[in-house]
Amino acid sequence: MSPDISQTIQEIALLVVPVLMAVTFHEAAHGFVANWLGDPTARLAGRLTLNPIRHLDVLGTLAFLITRMIGWAKPVPVNPRYFRNPARGMMLVALAGPAMNFLLAILFALSVHGIEYLGVGVIQGTVAFRILEPLLYMCAAGVTVNLALGIFNLLPVPPLDGSNILAGFLPPRMALRYQEFGRWGFLLLILLAVVGVLGKIILPPVSFLYQLLV
């Protein structure tokens, strides 16, 4: 096996746990907030769970592992008619996902600092080093993955969470027409990723926040 392929496999292996956590907690947060606001749809669909199998979309997960920017899961079903204020309810549900990712990024960053503290004086090549080193990289990847997913989902492009947040500030008719753009949203995002624009939007804030946390 060539060094490049071996290194790629190792990088993907270290990303699996952070990506699964980021996607699963993100979607579960949507469902829990919707249920808290009175919408039982996600709960009845069995989506109030931290079991990643219930949330994962295979293509969306592979896309995130490859691009480190674009990824998606199975959308949590939400029925805004259960909310007292549908526009406000959808805003809160939408905010829950990215907020959870930013919380996970902070927790992973704290883990990085904790591992670095434990690793002071650990000799390279020892059993402790072989355990702490990949764990450190995994937690550092968890910071990056969650920051990237949180910022990506805040983009005001339907059907991302940012579009539901922005729609809450628009007049109902304008919000409806804006959300109808969702059928073309992912095509736009893929195009932006291919030409490199998406990276220029997401990577600077990810880098800034990473340096702030780690």
PDB file of C-alpha atoms in Angstrom:
ATOM      1  CA  MET A   1       0.000   0.000   0.000  1.00  0.00           C
ATOM      2  CA  SER A   2       1.451   3.357  -1.041  1.00  0.00           C
ATOM      3  CA  PRO A   3       2.154   5.960   1.673  1.00  0.00           C
ATOM      4  CA  ASP A   4      -0.410   8.359   0.183  1.00  0.00           C
ATOM      5  CA  ILE A   5      -3.214   5.792   0.261  1.00  0.00           C
ATOM      6  CA  SER A   6      -2.229   4.666   3.759  1.00  0.00           C
ATOM      7  CA  GLN A   7      -2.223   8.253   5.010  1.00  0.00           C
ATOM      8  CA  THR A   8      -5.624   8.912   3.411  1.00  0.00           C
ATOM      9  CA  ILE A   9      -7.099   5.828   5.100  1.00  0.00           C
ATOM     10  CA  GLN A  10      -5.678   6.939   8.458  1.00  0.00           C
ATOM     11  CA  GLU A  11      -7.117  10.445   8.018  1.00  0.00           C
ATOM     12  CA  ILE A  12     -10.564   9.064   7.140  1.00  0.00           C
ATOM     13  CA  ALA A  13     -10.429   6.679  10.118  1.00  0.00           C
ATOM     14  CA  LEU A  14      -9.710   9.600  12.443  1.00  0.00           C
ATOM     15  CA  LEU A  15     -12.584  11.569  10.894  1.00  0.00           C
ATOM     16  CA  VAL A  16     -15.241   8.860  11.204  1.00  0.00           C
ATOM     17  CA  VAL A  17     -16.083   9.388  14.886  1.00  0.00           C
ATOM     18  CA  PRO A  18     -16.131  13.234  14.740  1.00  0.00           C
ATOM     19  CA  VAL A  19     -18.240  13.208  11.559  1.00  0.00           C
ATOM     20  CA  LEU A  20     -20.721  10.681  12.971  1.00  0.00           C
ATOM     21  CA  MET A  21     -21.042  12.712  16.161  1.00  0.00           C
ATOM     22  CA  ALA A  22     -21.361  16.021  14.302  1.00  0.00           C
ATOM     23  CA  VAL A  23     -24.109  14.803  11.978  1.00  0.00           C
ATOM     24  CA  THR A  24     -25.996  12.752  14.578  1.00  0.00           C
ATOM     25  CA  PHE A  25     -26.039  15.417  17.293  1.00  0.00           C
ATOM     26  CA  HIS A  26     -26.907  18.092  14.721  1.00  0.00           C
ATOM     27  CA  GLU A  27     -30.004  16.266  13.501  1.00  0.00           C
ATOM     28  CA  ALA A  28     -31.033  15.076  16.965  1.00  0.00           C
ATOM     29  CA  ALA A  29     -30.868  18.685  18.193  1.00  0.00           C
ATOM     30  CA  HIS A  30     -33.369  19.709  15.512  1.00  0.00           C
ATOM     31  CA  GLY A  31     -35.733  16.967  16.646  1.00  0.00           C
ATOM     32  CA  PHE A  32     -35.410  17.630  20.362  1.00  0.00           C
ATOM     33  CA  VAL A  33     -36.100  21.363  19.969  1.00  0.00           C
ATOM     34  CA  ALA A  34     -39.068  20.684  17.685  1.00  0.00           C
ATOM     35  CA  ASN A  35     -40.449  18.223  20.234  1.00  0.00           C
ATOM     36  CA  TRP A  36     -39.863  20.746  23.051  1.00  0.00           C
ATOM     37  CA  LEU A  37     -41.860  23.308  21.069  1.00  0.00           C
ATOM     38  CA  GLY A  38     -44.773  20.898  20.699  1.00  0.00           C
ATOM     39  CA  ASP A  39     -44.091  19.084  17.427  1.00  0.00           C
ATOM     40  CA  PRO A  40     -44.040  15.286  17.992  1.00  0.00           C
ATOM     41  CA  THR A  41     -43.244  14.448  14.341  1.00  0.00           C
ATOM     42  CA  ALA A  42     -39.554  13.642  14.856  1.00  0.00           C
ATOM     43  CA  ARG A  43     -40.276  11.678  18.034  1.00  0.00           C
ATOM     44  CA  LEU A  44     -42.965   9.592  16.323  1.00  0.00           C
ATOM     45  CA  ALA A  45     -40.563   8.961  13.442  1.00  0.00           C
ATOM     46  CA  GLY A  46     -37.936   7.636  15.857  1.00  0.00           C
ATOM     47  CA  ARG A  47     -35.516  10.490  15.200  1.00  0.00           C
ATOM     48  CA  LEU A  48     -35.059  11.616  18.834  1.00  0.00           C
ATOM     49  CA  THR A  49     -32.044   9.352  19.126  1.00  0.00           C
ATOM     50  CA  LEU A  50     -28.267   9.521  19.078  1.00  0.00           C
ATOM     51  CA  ASN A  51     -28.110   6.356  16.989  1.00  0.00           C
ATOM     52  CA  PRO A  52     -26.260   7.553  13.855  1.00  0.00           C
ATOM     53  CA  ILE A  53     -27.936   4.937  11.661  1.00  0.00           C
ATOM     54  CA  ARG A  54     -31.258   6.768  12.118  1.00  0.00           C
ATOM     55  CA  HIS A  55     -29.802  10.012  10.797  1.00  0.00           C
ATOM     56  CA  LEU A  56     -27.074   9.178   8.293  1.00  0.00           C
ATOM     57  CA  ASP A  57     -27.307   9.673   4.576  1.00  0.00           C
ATOM     58  CA  VAL A  58     -24.532   7.588   3.000  1.00  0.00           C
ATOM     59  CA  LEU A  59     -23.854   9.968   0.119  1.00  0.00           C
ATOM     60  CA  GLY A  60     -23.991  13.000   2.398  1.00  0.00           C
ATOM     61  CA  THR A  61     -21.496  11.449   4.811  1.00  0.00           C
ATOM     62  CA  LEU A  62     -19.103  10.445   2.027  1.00  0.00           C
ATOM     63  CA  ALA A  63     -19.366  13.945   0.573  1.00  0.00           C
ATOM     64  CA  PHE A  64     -18.335  15.458   3.894  1.00  0.00           C
ATOM     65  CA  LEU A  65     -15.432  13.033   4.353  1.00  0.00           C
ATOM     66  CA  ILE A  66     -14.157  13.920   0.882  1.00  0.00           C
ATOM     67  CA  THR A  67     -14.798  17.660   0.754  1.00  0.00           C
ATOM     68  CA  ARG A  68     -14.566  18.476   4.499  1.00  0.00           C
ATOM     69  CA  MET A  69     -17.145  21.190   3.719  1.00  0.00           C
ATOM     70  CA  ILE A  70     -20.318  19.814   2.106  1.00  0.00           C
ATOM     71  CA  GLY A  71     -22.309  17.125   3.854  1.00  0.00           C
ATOM     72  CA  TRP A  72     -25.858  16.288   4.779  1.00  0.00           C
ATOM     73  CA  ALA A  73     -27.956  13.805   6.703  1.00  0.00           C
ATOM     74  CA  LYS A  74     -31.548  12.672   6.477  1.00  0.00           C
ATOM     75  CA  PRO A  75     -33.582  15.774   7.344  1.00  0.00           C
ATOM     76  CA  VAL A  76     -35.484  15.516  10.613  1.00  0.00           C
ATOM     77  CA  PRO A  77     -39.220  15.827   9.852  1.00  0.00           C
ATOM     78  CA  VAL A  78     -40.719  18.986  11.304  1.00  0.00           C
ATOM     79  CA  ASN A  79     -44.326  20.184  11.113  1.00  0.00           C
ATOM     80  CA  PRO A  80     -44.443  23.919  11.935  1.00  0.00           C
ATOM     81  CA  ARG A  81     -48.245  23.810  12.314  1.00  0.00           C
ATOM     82  CA  TYR A  82     -47.686  22.428  15.818  1.00  0.00           C
ATOM     83  CA  PHE A  83     -45.827  25.589  16.857  1.00  0.00           C
ATOM     84  CA  ARG A  84     -47.634  28.520  18.445  1.00  0.00           C
ATOM     85  CA  ASN A  85     -45.539  30.798  16.264  1.00  0.00           C
ATOM     86  CA  PRO A  86     -44.485  28.771  13.178  1.00  0.00           C
ATOM     87  CA  ALA A  87     -41.889  31.272  11.925  1.00  0.00           C
ATOM     88  CA  ARG A  88     -40.241  31.621  15.339  1.00  0.00           C
ATOM     89  CA  GLY A  89     -40.461  27.858  15.914  1.00  0.00           C
ATOM     90  CA  MET A  90     -38.708  27.052  12.638  1.00  0.00           C
ATOM     91  CA  MET A  91     -35.994  29.589  13.450  1.00  0.00           C
ATOM     92  CA  LEU A  92     -35.322  27.927  16.810  1.00  0.00           C
ATOM     93  CA  VAL A  93     -35.340  24.438  15.289  1.00  0.00           C
ATOM     94  CA  ALA A  94     -32.953  25.587  12.558  1.00  0.00           C
ATOM     95  CA  LEU A  95     -30.599  27.244  15.057  1.00  0.00           C
ATOM     96  CA  ALA A  96     -30.444  24.102  17.198  1.00  0.00           C
ATOM     97  CA  GLY A  97     -28.356  22.125  14.698  1.00  0.00           C
ATOM     98  CA  PRO A  98     -25.483  24.596  14.183  1.00  0.00           C
ATOM     99  CA  ALA A  99     -25.590  25.529  17.888  1.00  0.00           C
ATOM    100  CA  MET A 100     -25.037  21.877  18.765  1.00  0.00           C
ATOM    101  CA  ASN A 101     -22.078  21.720  16.370  1.00  0.00           C
ATOM    102  CA  PHE A 102     -20.485  24.781  17.963  1.00  0.00           C
ATOM    103  CA  LEU A 103     -21.013  23.243  21.406  1.00  0.00           C
ATOM    104  CA  LEU A 104     -19.345  20.015  20.241  1.00  0.00           C
ATOM    105  CA  ALA A 105     -16.465  22.042  18.795  1.00  0.00           C
ATOM    106  CA  ILE A 106     -15.918  23.625  22.218  1.00  0.00           C
ATOM    107  CA  LEU A 107     -16.054  20.218  23.953  1.00  0.00           C
ATOM    108  CA  PHE A 108     -13.587  18.720  21.470  1.00  0.00           C
ATOM    109  CA  ALA A 109     -11.294  21.725  21.965  1.00  0.00           C
ATOM    110  CA  LEU A 110     -11.382  21.211  25.732  1.00  0.00           C
ATOM    111  CA  SER A 111     -10.512  17.554  25.094  1.00  0.00           C
ATOM    112  CA  VAL A 112      -7.521  18.631  22.984  1.00  0.00           C
ATOM    113  CA  HIS A 113      -6.223  20.784  25.844  1.00  0.00           C
ATOM    114  CA  GLY A 114      -6.829  17.941  28.307  1.00  0.00           C
ATOM    115  CA  ILE A 115      -4.943  15.416  26.170  1.00  0.00           C
ATOM    116  CA  GLU A 116      -2.072  17.851  25.661  1.00  0.00           C
ATOM    117  CA  TYR A 117      -1.877  18.287  29.434  1.00  0.00           C
ATOM    118  CA  LEU A 118      -1.842  14.524  29.985  1.00  0.00           C
ATOM    119  CA  GLY A 119       0.759  14.097  27.260  1.00  0.00           C
ATOM    120  CA  VAL A 120       3.342  16.373  28.863  1.00  0.00           C
ATOM    121  CA  GLY A 121       6.444  14.255  29.436  1.00  0.00           C
ATOM    122  CA  VAL A 122       5.088  11.205  27.608  1.00  0.00           C
ATOM    123  CA  ILE A 123       7.899   9.593  25.631  1.00  0.00           C
ATOM    124  CA  GLN A 124       7.367   8.991  21.912  1.00  0.00           C
ATOM    125  CA  GLY A 125       6.919   5.319  21.062  1.00  0.00           C
ATOM    126  CA  THR A 126       5.434   4.307  24.406  1.00  0.00           C
ATOM    127  CA  VAL A 127       1.957   2.780  24.744  1.00  0.00           C
ATOM    128  CA  ALA A 128       0.630   5.995  26.261  1.00  0.00           C
ATOM    129  CA  PHE A 129       1.945   7.990  23.296  1.00  0.00           C
ATOM    130  CA  ARG A 130       0.397   5.580  20.777  1.00  0.00           C
ATOM    131  CA  ILE A 131      -2.957   6.067  22.514  1.00  0.00           C
ATOM    132  CA  LEU A 132      -2.825   9.806  23.096  1.00  0.00           C
ATOM    133  CA  GLU A 133      -1.511  10.818  19.660  1.00  0.00           C
ATOM    134  CA  PRO A 134      -4.431   9.497  17.538  1.00  0.00           C
ATOM    135  CA  LEU A 135      -6.883  10.621  20.214  1.00  0.00           C
ATOM    136  CA  LEU A 136      -5.423  14.122  20.013  1.00  0.00           C
ATOM    137  CA  TYR A 137      -5.756  14.187  16.228  1.00  0.00           C
ATOM    138  CA  MET A 138      -9.309  12.862  16.451  1.00  0.00           C
ATOM    139  CA  CYS A 139     -10.356  15.575  18.897  1.00  0.00           C
ATOM    140  CA  ALA A 140      -8.635  18.251  16.813  1.00  0.00           C
ATOM    141  CA  ALA A 141     -10.527  16.928  13.776  1.00  0.00           C
ATOM    142  CA  GLY A 142     -13.710  17.109  15.858  1.00  0.00           C
ATOM    143  CA  VAL A 143     -13.157  20.833  16.337  1.00  0.00           C
ATOM    144  CA  THR A 144     -12.664  21.424  12.612  1.00  0.00           C
ATOM    145  CA  VAL A 145     -15.517  19.165  11.494  1.00  0.00           C
ATOM    146  CA  ASN A 146     -18.067  20.720  13.817  1.00  0.00           C
ATOM    147  CA  LEU A 147     -17.012  24.269  13.031  1.00  0.00           C
ATOM    148  CA  ALA A 148     -17.213  23.538   9.307  1.00  0.00           C
ATOM    149  CA  LEU A 149     -20.607  21.833   9.571  1.00  0.00           C
ATOM    150  CA  GLY A 150     -22.018  24.555  11.802  1.00  0.00           C
ATOM    151  CA  ILE A 151     -20.849  27.400   9.572  1.00  0.00           C
ATOM    152  CA  PHE A 152     -21.870  25.587   6.393  1.00  0.00           C
ATOM    153  CA  ASN A 153     -25.405  25.081   7.685  1.00  0.00           C
ATOM    154  CA  LEU A 154     -25.710  28.750   8.616  1.00  0.00           C
ATOM    155  CA  LEU A 155     -25.329  29.781   4.974  1.00  0.00           C
ATOM    156  CA  PRO A 156     -28.632  31.373   3.856  1.00  0.00           C
ATOM    157  CA  VAL A 157     -29.068  28.966   0.949  1.00  0.00           C
ATOM    158  CA  PRO A 158     -32.231  26.827   1.000  1.00  0.00           C
ATOM    159  CA  PRO A 159     -32.581  24.157   2.283  1.00  0.00           C
ATOM    160  CA  LEU A 160     -29.775  24.805   4.783  1.00  0.00           C
ATOM    161  CA  ASP A 161     -30.602  25.886   8.333  1.00  0.00           C
ATOM    162  CA  GLY A 162     -29.521  29.433   7.590  1.00  0.00           C
ATOM    163  CA  SER A 163     -32.370  29.767   5.108  1.00  0.00           C
ATOM    164  CA  ASN A 164     -34.956  28.879   7.782  1.00  0.00           C
ATOM    165  CA  ILE A 165     -33.397  31.436  10.113  1.00  0.00           C
ATOM    166  CA  LEU A 166     -33.467  34.154   7.457  1.00  0.00           C
ATOM    167  CA  ALA A 167     -37.006  33.191   6.369  1.00  0.00           C
ATOM    168  CA  GLY A 168     -38.226  33.964   9.884  1.00  0.00           C
ATOM    169  CA  PHE A 169     -37.398  37.623   9.300  1.00  0.00           C
ATOM    170  CA  LEU A 170     -39.151  37.833   5.928  1.00  0.00           C
ATOM    171  CA  PRO A 171     -42.844  38.496   5.174  1.00  0.00           C
ATOM    172  CA  PRO A 172     -44.708  35.150   4.823  1.00  0.00           C
ATOM    173  CA  ARG A 173     -45.180  35.342   1.042  1.00  0.00           C
ATOM    174  CA  MET A 174     -41.574  36.351   0.433  1.00  0.00           C
ATOM    175  CA  ALA A 175     -40.354  33.633   2.814  1.00  0.00           C
ATOM    176  CA  LEU A 176     -42.359  30.992   0.922  1.00  0.00           C
ATOM    177  CA  ARG A 177     -40.927  32.024  -2.439  1.00  0.00           C
ATOM    178  CA  TYR A 178     -37.434  32.133  -0.940  1.00  0.00           C
ATOM    179  CA  GLN A 179     -37.759  28.593   0.440  1.00  0.00           C
ATOM    180  CA  GLU A 180     -38.990  27.300  -2.916  1.00  0.00           C
ATOM    181  CA  PHE A 181     -35.468  27.938  -4.158  1.00  0.00           C
ATOM    182  CA  GLY A 182     -34.455  24.877  -2.093  1.00  0.00           C
ATOM    183  CA  ARG A 183     -34.899  22.553  -5.075  1.00  0.00           C
ATOM    184  CA  TRP A 184     -31.866  24.238  -6.655  1.00  0.00           C
ATOM    185  CA  GLY A 185     -29.967  25.010  -3.454  1.00  0.00           C
ATOM    186  CA  PHE A 186     -27.690  21.997  -3.346  1.00  0.00           C
ATOM    187  CA  LEU A 187     -26.836  22.352  -7.032  1.00  0.00           C
ATOM    188  CA  LEU A 188     -25.728  25.899  -6.270  1.00  0.00           C
ATOM    189  CA  LEU A 189     -23.674  24.715  -3.291  1.00  0.00           C
ATOM    190  CA  ILE A 190     -21.971  21.996  -5.339  1.00  0.00           C
ATOM    191  CA  LEU A 191     -21.170  24.538  -8.049  1.00  0.00           C
ATOM    192  CA  LEU A 192     -19.735  26.928  -5.461  1.00  0.00           C
ATOM    193  CA  ALA A 193     -17.637  24.071  -4.030  1.00  0.00           C
ATOM    194  CA  VAL A 194     -16.320  23.039  -7.459  1.00  0.00           C
ATOM    195  CA  VAL A 195     -15.213  26.567  -8.397  1.00  0.00           C
ATOM    196  CA  GLY A 196     -13.676  27.096  -4.950  1.00  0.00           C
ATOM    197  CA  VAL A 197     -15.984  29.851  -3.734  1.00  0.00           C
ATOM    198  CA  LEU A 198     -17.472  27.754  -0.926  1.00  0.00           C
ATOM    199  CA  GLY A 199     -14.059  27.081   0.539  1.00  0.00           C
ATOM    200  CA  LYS A 200     -13.248  30.790   0.530  1.00  0.00           C
ATOM    201  CA  ILE A 201     -16.481  31.434   2.458  1.00  0.00           C
ATOM    202  CA  ILE A 202     -16.199  28.647   5.035  1.00  0.00           C
ATOM    203  CA  LEU A 203     -12.484  28.108   5.647  1.00  0.00           C
ATOM    204  CA  PRO A 204     -11.529  31.588   6.963  1.00  0.00           C
ATOM    205  CA  PRO A 205     -14.077  31.577   9.843  1.00  0.00           C
ATOM    206  CA  VAL A 206     -13.282  27.904  10.557  1.00  0.00           C
ATOM    207  CA  SER A 207      -9.567  28.735  10.753  1.00  0.00           C
ATOM    208  CA  PHE A 208     -10.190  31.799  12.946  1.00  0.00           C
ATOM    209  CA  LEU A 209     -12.439  29.943  15.390  1.00  0.00           C
ATOM    210  CA  TYR A 210     -10.108  26.929  15.462  1.00  0.00           C
ATOM    211  CA  GLN A 211      -7.179  29.137  16.444  1.00  0.00           C
ATOM    212  CA  LEU A 212      -9.391  30.768  19.075  1.00  0.00           C
ATOM    213  CA  LEU A 213     -10.415  27.435  20.602  1.00  0.00           C
ATOM    214  CA  VAL A 214      -7.267  25.362  20.185  1.00  0.00           C
TER     215      VAL A 214
END
